[in-house]
């Protein structure tokens, strides 16, 4: 997940300020996002695709949004980034640590999104018996080998269970 600041979402004559999270196609299955409209396995596979919450669908299309042609409609982010709606998901629960009504694939033209020292949050689904400490050491070791050119120390790998984020996170600038 690459979190972005709040931006303006334009659709026809409607403008809303929303927080957008950029992600890849694995997001909808890794987090079991409840897709109400669209194909869960394909809705974020193409560049410049976006899934929106039911709450946002109602704001943009009205209470009868399900009866309208929502899929394929174009949203304009900050007046310059066009994204095609490819899905609508059930509103996220209040206790989730990423709060957004929008999840988008990386737009065309922004493929180098990790090159600008952005904060990228990566989630890994482990088997129940996995050893988090051992995996963390291996990842840090591998990352340091691959990242020798990064002497400023800004890039780093830290791990924590998702269940610890709300109460026990010690990360600065946590996604939550």
PDB file of C-alpha atoms in Angstrom:
ATOM      1  CA  UNK A   1       0.000   0.000   0.000  1.00  0.00           C
ATOM      2  CA  UNK A   2       1.264   3.437  -0.945  1.00  0.00           C
ATOM      3  CA  UNK A   3      -0.805   5.910   1.048  1.00  0.00           C
ATOM      4  CA  UNK A   4      -1.459   9.267  -0.516  1.00  0.00           C
ATOM      5  CA  UNK A   5      -2.644  12.437   1.104  1.00  0.00           C
ATOM      6  CA  UNK A   6      -6.243  13.410   0.742  1.00  0.00           C
ATOM      7  CA  UNK A   7      -7.031  14.566  -2.740  1.00  0.00           C
ATOM      8  CA  UNK A   8      -9.999  15.746  -4.709  1.00  0.00           C
ATOM      9  CA  UNK A   9     -12.049  13.162  -6.567  1.00  0.00           C
ATOM     10  CA  UNK A  10     -13.972  14.570  -9.521  1.00  0.00           C
ATOM     11  CA  UNK A  11     -16.923  12.839 -11.138  1.00  0.00           C
ATOM     12  CA  UNK A  12     -19.177  14.813 -13.483  1.00  0.00           C
ATOM     13  CA  UNK A  13     -20.050  17.894 -11.430  1.00  0.00           C
ATOM     14  CA  UNK A  14     -19.199  16.336  -8.059  1.00  0.00           C
ATOM     15  CA  UNK A  15     -15.946  17.002  -6.202  1.00  0.00           C
ATOM     16  CA  UNK A  16     -15.112  15.216  -2.964  1.00  0.00           C
ATOM     17  CA  UNK A  17     -12.018  15.221  -0.782  1.00  0.00           C
ATOM     18  CA  UNK A  18     -10.938  11.636  -0.075  1.00  0.00           C
ATOM     19  CA  UNK A  19      -7.873   9.688   1.006  1.00  0.00           C
ATOM     20  CA  UNK A  20      -6.692   7.292  -1.668  1.00  0.00           C
ATOM     21  CA  UNK A  21      -4.521   4.235  -1.124  1.00  0.00           C
ATOM     22  CA  UNK A  22      -2.573   2.824  -4.072  1.00  0.00           C
ATOM     23  CA  UNK A  23      -2.024  -0.912  -4.046  1.00  0.00           C
ATOM     24  CA  UNK A  24      -1.624  -3.966  -6.235  1.00  0.00           C
ATOM     25  CA  UNK A  25      -4.030  -6.677  -7.341  1.00  0.00           C
ATOM     26  CA  UNK A  26      -3.352  -8.956  -4.346  1.00  0.00           C
ATOM     27  CA  UNK A  27      -5.008  -6.492  -1.948  1.00  0.00           C
ATOM     28  CA  UNK A  28      -8.587  -7.634  -2.586  1.00  0.00           C
ATOM     29  CA  UNK A  29      -7.817 -11.239  -1.696  1.00  0.00           C
ATOM     30  CA  UNK A  30      -5.190 -10.708   0.998  1.00  0.00           C
ATOM     31  CA  UNK A  31      -7.621  -8.652   3.056  1.00  0.00           C
ATOM     32  CA  UNK A  32     -10.781 -10.424   1.956  1.00  0.00           C
ATOM     33  CA  UNK A  33     -12.286  -7.194   0.678  1.00  0.00           C
ATOM     34  CA  UNK A  34     -16.002  -7.819   0.208  1.00  0.00           C
ATOM     35  CA  UNK A  35     -16.583  -6.869  -3.435  1.00  0.00           C
ATOM     36  CA  UNK A  36     -20.250  -6.046  -4.061  1.00  0.00           C
ATOM     37  CA  UNK A  37     -19.846  -5.190  -7.737  1.00  0.00           C
ATOM     38  CA  UNK A  38     -17.030  -6.230 -10.071  1.00  0.00           C
ATOM     39  CA  UNK A  39     -14.627  -9.158 -10.271  1.00  0.00           C
ATOM     40  CA  UNK A  40     -12.680  -9.551  -7.022  1.00  0.00           C
ATOM     41  CA  UNK A  41      -9.773 -11.326  -8.732  1.00  0.00           C
ATOM     42  CA  UNK A  42      -9.405  -8.798 -11.549  1.00  0.00           C
ATOM     43  CA  UNK A  43     -10.631  -5.424 -10.291  1.00  0.00           C
ATOM     44  CA  UNK A  44      -7.134  -4.055  -9.553  1.00  0.00           C
ATOM     45  CA  UNK A  45      -5.089  -5.904 -12.170  1.00  0.00           C
ATOM     46  CA  UNK A  46      -5.047  -3.150 -14.803  1.00  0.00           C
ATOM     47  CA  UNK A  47      -3.207   0.141 -14.344  1.00  0.00           C
ATOM     48  CA  UNK A  48      -5.441   3.076 -13.487  1.00  0.00           C
ATOM     49  CA  UNK A  49      -8.177   0.910 -11.933  1.00  0.00           C
ATOM     50  CA  UNK A  50      -9.973   1.880  -8.765  1.00  0.00           C
ATOM     51  CA  UNK A  51     -12.407   0.217  -6.387  1.00  0.00           C
ATOM     52  CA  UNK A  52     -14.666   2.415  -4.307  1.00  0.00           C
ATOM     53  CA  UNK A  53     -16.648   1.833  -1.134  1.00  0.00           C
ATOM     54  CA  UNK A  54     -20.410   1.491  -1.084  1.00  0.00           C
ATOM     55  CA  UNK A  55     -20.475   4.738   0.929  1.00  0.00           C
ATOM     56  CA  UNK A  56     -18.630   6.572  -1.860  1.00  0.00           C
ATOM     57  CA  UNK A  57     -20.784   4.932  -4.555  1.00  0.00           C
ATOM     58  CA  UNK A  58     -23.850   6.377  -2.828  1.00  0.00           C
ATOM     59  CA  UNK A  59     -22.233   9.848  -2.684  1.00  0.00           C
ATOM     60  CA  UNK A  60     -21.345   9.758  -6.376  1.00  0.00           C
ATOM     61  CA  UNK A  61     -24.263   7.857  -7.906  1.00  0.00           C
ATOM     62  CA  UNK A  62     -27.077   8.141  -5.364  1.00  0.00           C
ATOM     63  CA  UNK A  63     -28.913   5.574  -3.251  1.00  0.00           C
ATOM     64  CA  UNK A  64     -29.805   3.556  -6.361  1.00  0.00           C
ATOM     65  CA  UNK A  65     -26.124   3.196  -7.380  1.00  0.00           C
ATOM     66  CA  UNK A  66     -26.505  -0.562  -7.857  1.00  0.00           C
ATOM     67  CA  UNK A  67     -29.006   0.091 -10.682  1.00  0.00           C
ATOM     68  CA  UNK A  68     -26.619   2.410 -12.517  1.00  0.00           C
ATOM     69  CA  UNK A  69     -23.657   1.686 -14.765  1.00  0.00           C
ATOM     70  CA  UNK A  70     -20.937   2.274 -12.153  1.00  0.00           C
ATOM     71  CA  UNK A  71     -18.248  -0.037 -13.532  1.00  0.00           C
ATOM     72  CA  UNK A  72     -16.176   1.694 -16.192  1.00  0.00           C
ATOM     73  CA  UNK A  73     -17.029   5.194 -15.018  1.00  0.00           C
ATOM     74  CA  UNK A  74     -14.044   7.531 -14.852  1.00  0.00           C
ATOM     75  CA  UNK A  75     -12.926   9.348 -11.716  1.00  0.00           C
ATOM     76  CA  UNK A  76     -10.398  12.134 -11.970  1.00  0.00           C
ATOM     77  CA  UNK A  77      -7.973  12.352  -9.046  1.00  0.00           C
ATOM     78  CA  UNK A  78      -6.772  15.879  -8.296  1.00  0.00           C
ATOM     79  CA  UNK A  79      -7.975  16.951 -11.712  1.00  0.00           C
ATOM     80  CA  UNK A  80      -5.237  15.068 -13.547  1.00  0.00           C
ATOM     81  CA  UNK A  81      -5.141  11.311 -12.875  1.00  0.00           C
ATOM     82  CA  UNK A  82      -7.949   9.359 -14.580  1.00  0.00           C
ATOM     83  CA  UNK A  83      -8.975   6.101 -12.886  1.00  0.00           C
ATOM     84  CA  UNK A  84     -11.637   3.639 -14.073  1.00  0.00           C
ATOM     85  CA  UNK A  85     -14.035   2.236 -11.488  1.00  0.00           C
ATOM     86  CA  UNK A  86     -13.689  -1.550 -11.620  1.00  0.00           C
ATOM     87  CA  UNK A  87     -15.405  -2.497  -8.372  1.00  0.00           C
ATOM     88  CA  UNK A  88     -17.458  -1.458  -5.381  1.00  0.00           C
ATOM     89  CA  UNK A  89     -16.664  -2.926  -1.969  1.00  0.00           C
ATOM     90  CA  UNK A  90     -18.640  -3.123   1.234  1.00  0.00           C
ATOM     91  CA  UNK A  91     -17.707  -0.325   3.640  1.00  0.00           C
ATOM     92  CA  UNK A  92     -14.721  -1.183   5.807  1.00  0.00           C
ATOM     93  CA  UNK A  93     -15.309  -1.694   9.530  1.00  0.00           C
ATOM     94  CA  UNK A  94     -14.330   1.172  11.825  1.00  0.00           C
ATOM     95  CA  UNK A  95     -11.584  -0.894  13.467  1.00  0.00           C
ATOM     96  CA  UNK A  96      -9.530  -1.353  10.289  1.00  0.00           C
ATOM     97  CA  UNK A  97      -6.141   0.338  10.301  1.00  0.00           C
ATOM     98  CA  UNK A  98      -6.371   1.669   6.766  1.00  0.00           C
ATOM     99  CA  UNK A  99      -9.160   4.155   6.424  1.00  0.00           C
ATOM    100  CA  UNK A 100     -10.142   4.843   2.853  1.00  0.00           C
ATOM    101  CA  UNK A 101     -13.075   4.706   0.501  1.00  0.00           C
ATOM    102  CA  UNK A 102     -10.723   4.253  -2.474  1.00  0.00           C
ATOM    103  CA  UNK A 103      -8.131   1.638  -3.391  1.00  0.00           C
ATOM    104  CA  UNK A 104      -6.424   2.099  -6.742  1.00  0.00           C
ATOM    105  CA  UNK A 105      -3.862   0.284  -8.819  1.00  0.00           C
ATOM    106  CA  UNK A 106      -0.804   2.290  -9.739  1.00  0.00           C
ATOM    107  CA  UNK A 107      -1.868   4.690 -12.506  1.00  0.00           C
ATOM    108  CA  UNK A 108      -0.259   4.595 -15.930  1.00  0.00           C
ATOM    109  CA  UNK A 109       2.772   6.881 -15.903  1.00  0.00           C
ATOM    110  CA  UNK A 110       3.505   6.283 -12.209  1.00  0.00           C
ATOM    111  CA  UNK A 111       5.155   2.867 -12.530  1.00  0.00           C
ATOM    112  CA  UNK A 112       8.269   4.061 -10.633  1.00  0.00           C
ATOM    113  CA  UNK A 113       6.225   4.692  -7.516  1.00  0.00           C
ATOM    114  CA  UNK A 114       8.810   3.133  -5.180  1.00  0.00           C
ATOM    115  CA  UNK A 115      11.735   5.156  -6.534  1.00  0.00           C
ATOM    116  CA  UNK A 116      10.911   8.400  -4.750  1.00  0.00           C
ATOM    117  CA  UNK A 117      11.491   7.270  -1.138  1.00  0.00           C
ATOM    118  CA  UNK A 118       7.772   6.891  -0.515  1.00  0.00           C
ATOM    119  CA  UNK A 119       6.489   5.008   2.481  1.00  0.00           C
ATOM    120  CA  UNK A 120       5.244   1.695   1.168  1.00  0.00           C
ATOM    121  CA  UNK A 121       3.462  -0.724   3.468  1.00  0.00           C
ATOM    122  CA  UNK A 122       3.807  -4.349   2.449  1.00  0.00           C
ATOM    123  CA  UNK A 123       1.680  -7.122   3.881  1.00  0.00           C
ATOM    124  CA  UNK A 124       2.625 -10.787   3.857  1.00  0.00           C
ATOM    125  CA  UNK A 125       0.199 -13.596   4.609  1.00  0.00           C
ATOM    126  CA  UNK A 126       2.049 -16.250   6.614  1.00  0.00           C
ATOM    127  CA  UNK A 127       1.079 -19.749   7.562  1.00  0.00           C
ATOM    128  CA  UNK A 128      -0.033 -20.080  11.180  1.00  0.00           C
ATOM    129  CA  UNK A 129       3.136 -21.874  12.272  1.00  0.00           C
ATOM    130  CA  UNK A 130       5.502 -19.333  10.667  1.00  0.00           C
ATOM    131  CA  UNK A 131       8.216 -17.798  12.812  1.00  0.00           C
ATOM    132  CA  UNK A 132       7.890 -14.020  12.472  1.00  0.00           C
ATOM    133  CA  UNK A 133      11.236 -13.295  14.148  1.00  0.00           C
ATOM    134  CA  UNK A 134      13.154 -15.659  11.854  1.00  0.00           C
ATOM    135  CA  UNK A 135      11.442 -14.298   8.749  1.00  0.00           C
ATOM    136  CA  UNK A 136      12.134 -10.732   9.864  1.00  0.00           C
ATOM    137  CA  UNK A 137      15.866 -11.447  10.219  1.00  0.00           C
ATOM    138  CA  UNK A 138      15.996 -13.071   6.781  1.00  0.00           C
ATOM    139  CA  UNK A 139      14.161 -10.176   5.147  1.00  0.00           C
ATOM    140  CA  UNK A 140      16.372  -7.559   6.799  1.00  0.00           C
ATOM    141  CA  UNK A 141      19.503  -9.434   5.743  1.00  0.00           C
ATOM    142  CA  UNK A 142      18.308  -9.804   2.155  1.00  0.00           C
ATOM    143  CA  UNK A 143      17.130  -6.203   2.036  1.00  0.00           C
ATOM    144  CA  UNK A 144      20.484  -4.862   3.245  1.00  0.00           C
ATOM    145  CA  UNK A 145      22.302  -6.816   0.534  1.00  0.00           C
ATOM    146  CA  UNK A 146      19.951  -5.529  -2.163  1.00  0.00           C
ATOM    147  CA  UNK A 147      19.999  -2.015  -0.772  1.00  0.00           C
ATOM    148  CA  UNK A 148      23.719  -1.318  -0.391  1.00  0.00           C
ATOM    149  CA  UNK A 149      23.379   1.920  -2.363  1.00  0.00           C
ATOM    150  CA  UNK A 150      21.051   3.297   0.289  1.00  0.00           C
ATOM    151  CA  UNK A 151      23.503   4.705   2.819  1.00  0.00           C
ATOM    152  CA  UNK A 152      21.166   7.387   4.161  1.00  0.00           C
ATOM    153  CA  UNK A 153      19.224   4.791   6.146  1.00  0.00           C
ATOM    154  CA  UNK A 154      15.845   6.081   5.029  1.00  0.00           C
ATOM    155  CA  UNK A 155      14.774   2.742   3.600  1.00  0.00           C
ATOM    156  CA  UNK A 156      14.128   0.008   6.083  1.00  0.00           C
ATOM    157  CA  UNK A 157      12.193  -3.186   6.651  1.00  0.00           C
ATOM    158  CA  UNK A 158      10.251  -3.669   9.866  1.00  0.00           C
ATOM    159  CA  UNK A 159       7.623  -6.270  10.617  1.00  0.00           C
ATOM    160  CA  UNK A 160       4.707  -6.590  12.975  1.00  0.00           C
ATOM    161  CA  UNK A 161       1.531  -8.659  13.048  1.00  0.00           C
ATOM    162  CA  UNK A 162      -1.542  -6.860  11.713  1.00  0.00           C
ATOM    163  CA  UNK A 163      -3.275  -7.662  15.002  1.00  0.00           C
ATOM    164  CA  UNK A 164      -0.697  -5.528  16.853  1.00  0.00           C
ATOM    165  CA  UNK A 165      -1.050  -2.354  14.829  1.00  0.00           C
ATOM    166  CA  UNK A 166      -3.764  -0.602  16.848  1.00  0.00           C
ATOM    167  CA  UNK A 167      -2.403  -1.022  20.341  1.00  0.00           C
ATOM    168  CA  UNK A 168       1.228  -2.006  20.070  1.00  0.00           C
ATOM    169  CA  UNK A 169       2.738  -0.364  16.982  1.00  0.00           C
ATOM    170  CA  UNK A 170       5.989   1.454  17.619  1.00  0.00           C
ATOM    171  CA  UNK A 171       6.538   2.480  14.002  1.00  0.00           C
ATOM    172  CA  UNK A 172       6.816   6.142  13.157  1.00  0.00           C
ATOM    173  CA  UNK A 173       4.340   7.216  10.492  1.00  0.00           C
ATOM    174  CA  UNK A 174       2.392   3.973  10.727  1.00  0.00           C
ATOM    175  CA  UNK A 175      -0.298   3.582   8.101  1.00  0.00           C
ATOM    176  CA  UNK A 176      -2.846   3.565  10.946  1.00  0.00           C
TER     177      UNK A 176
END
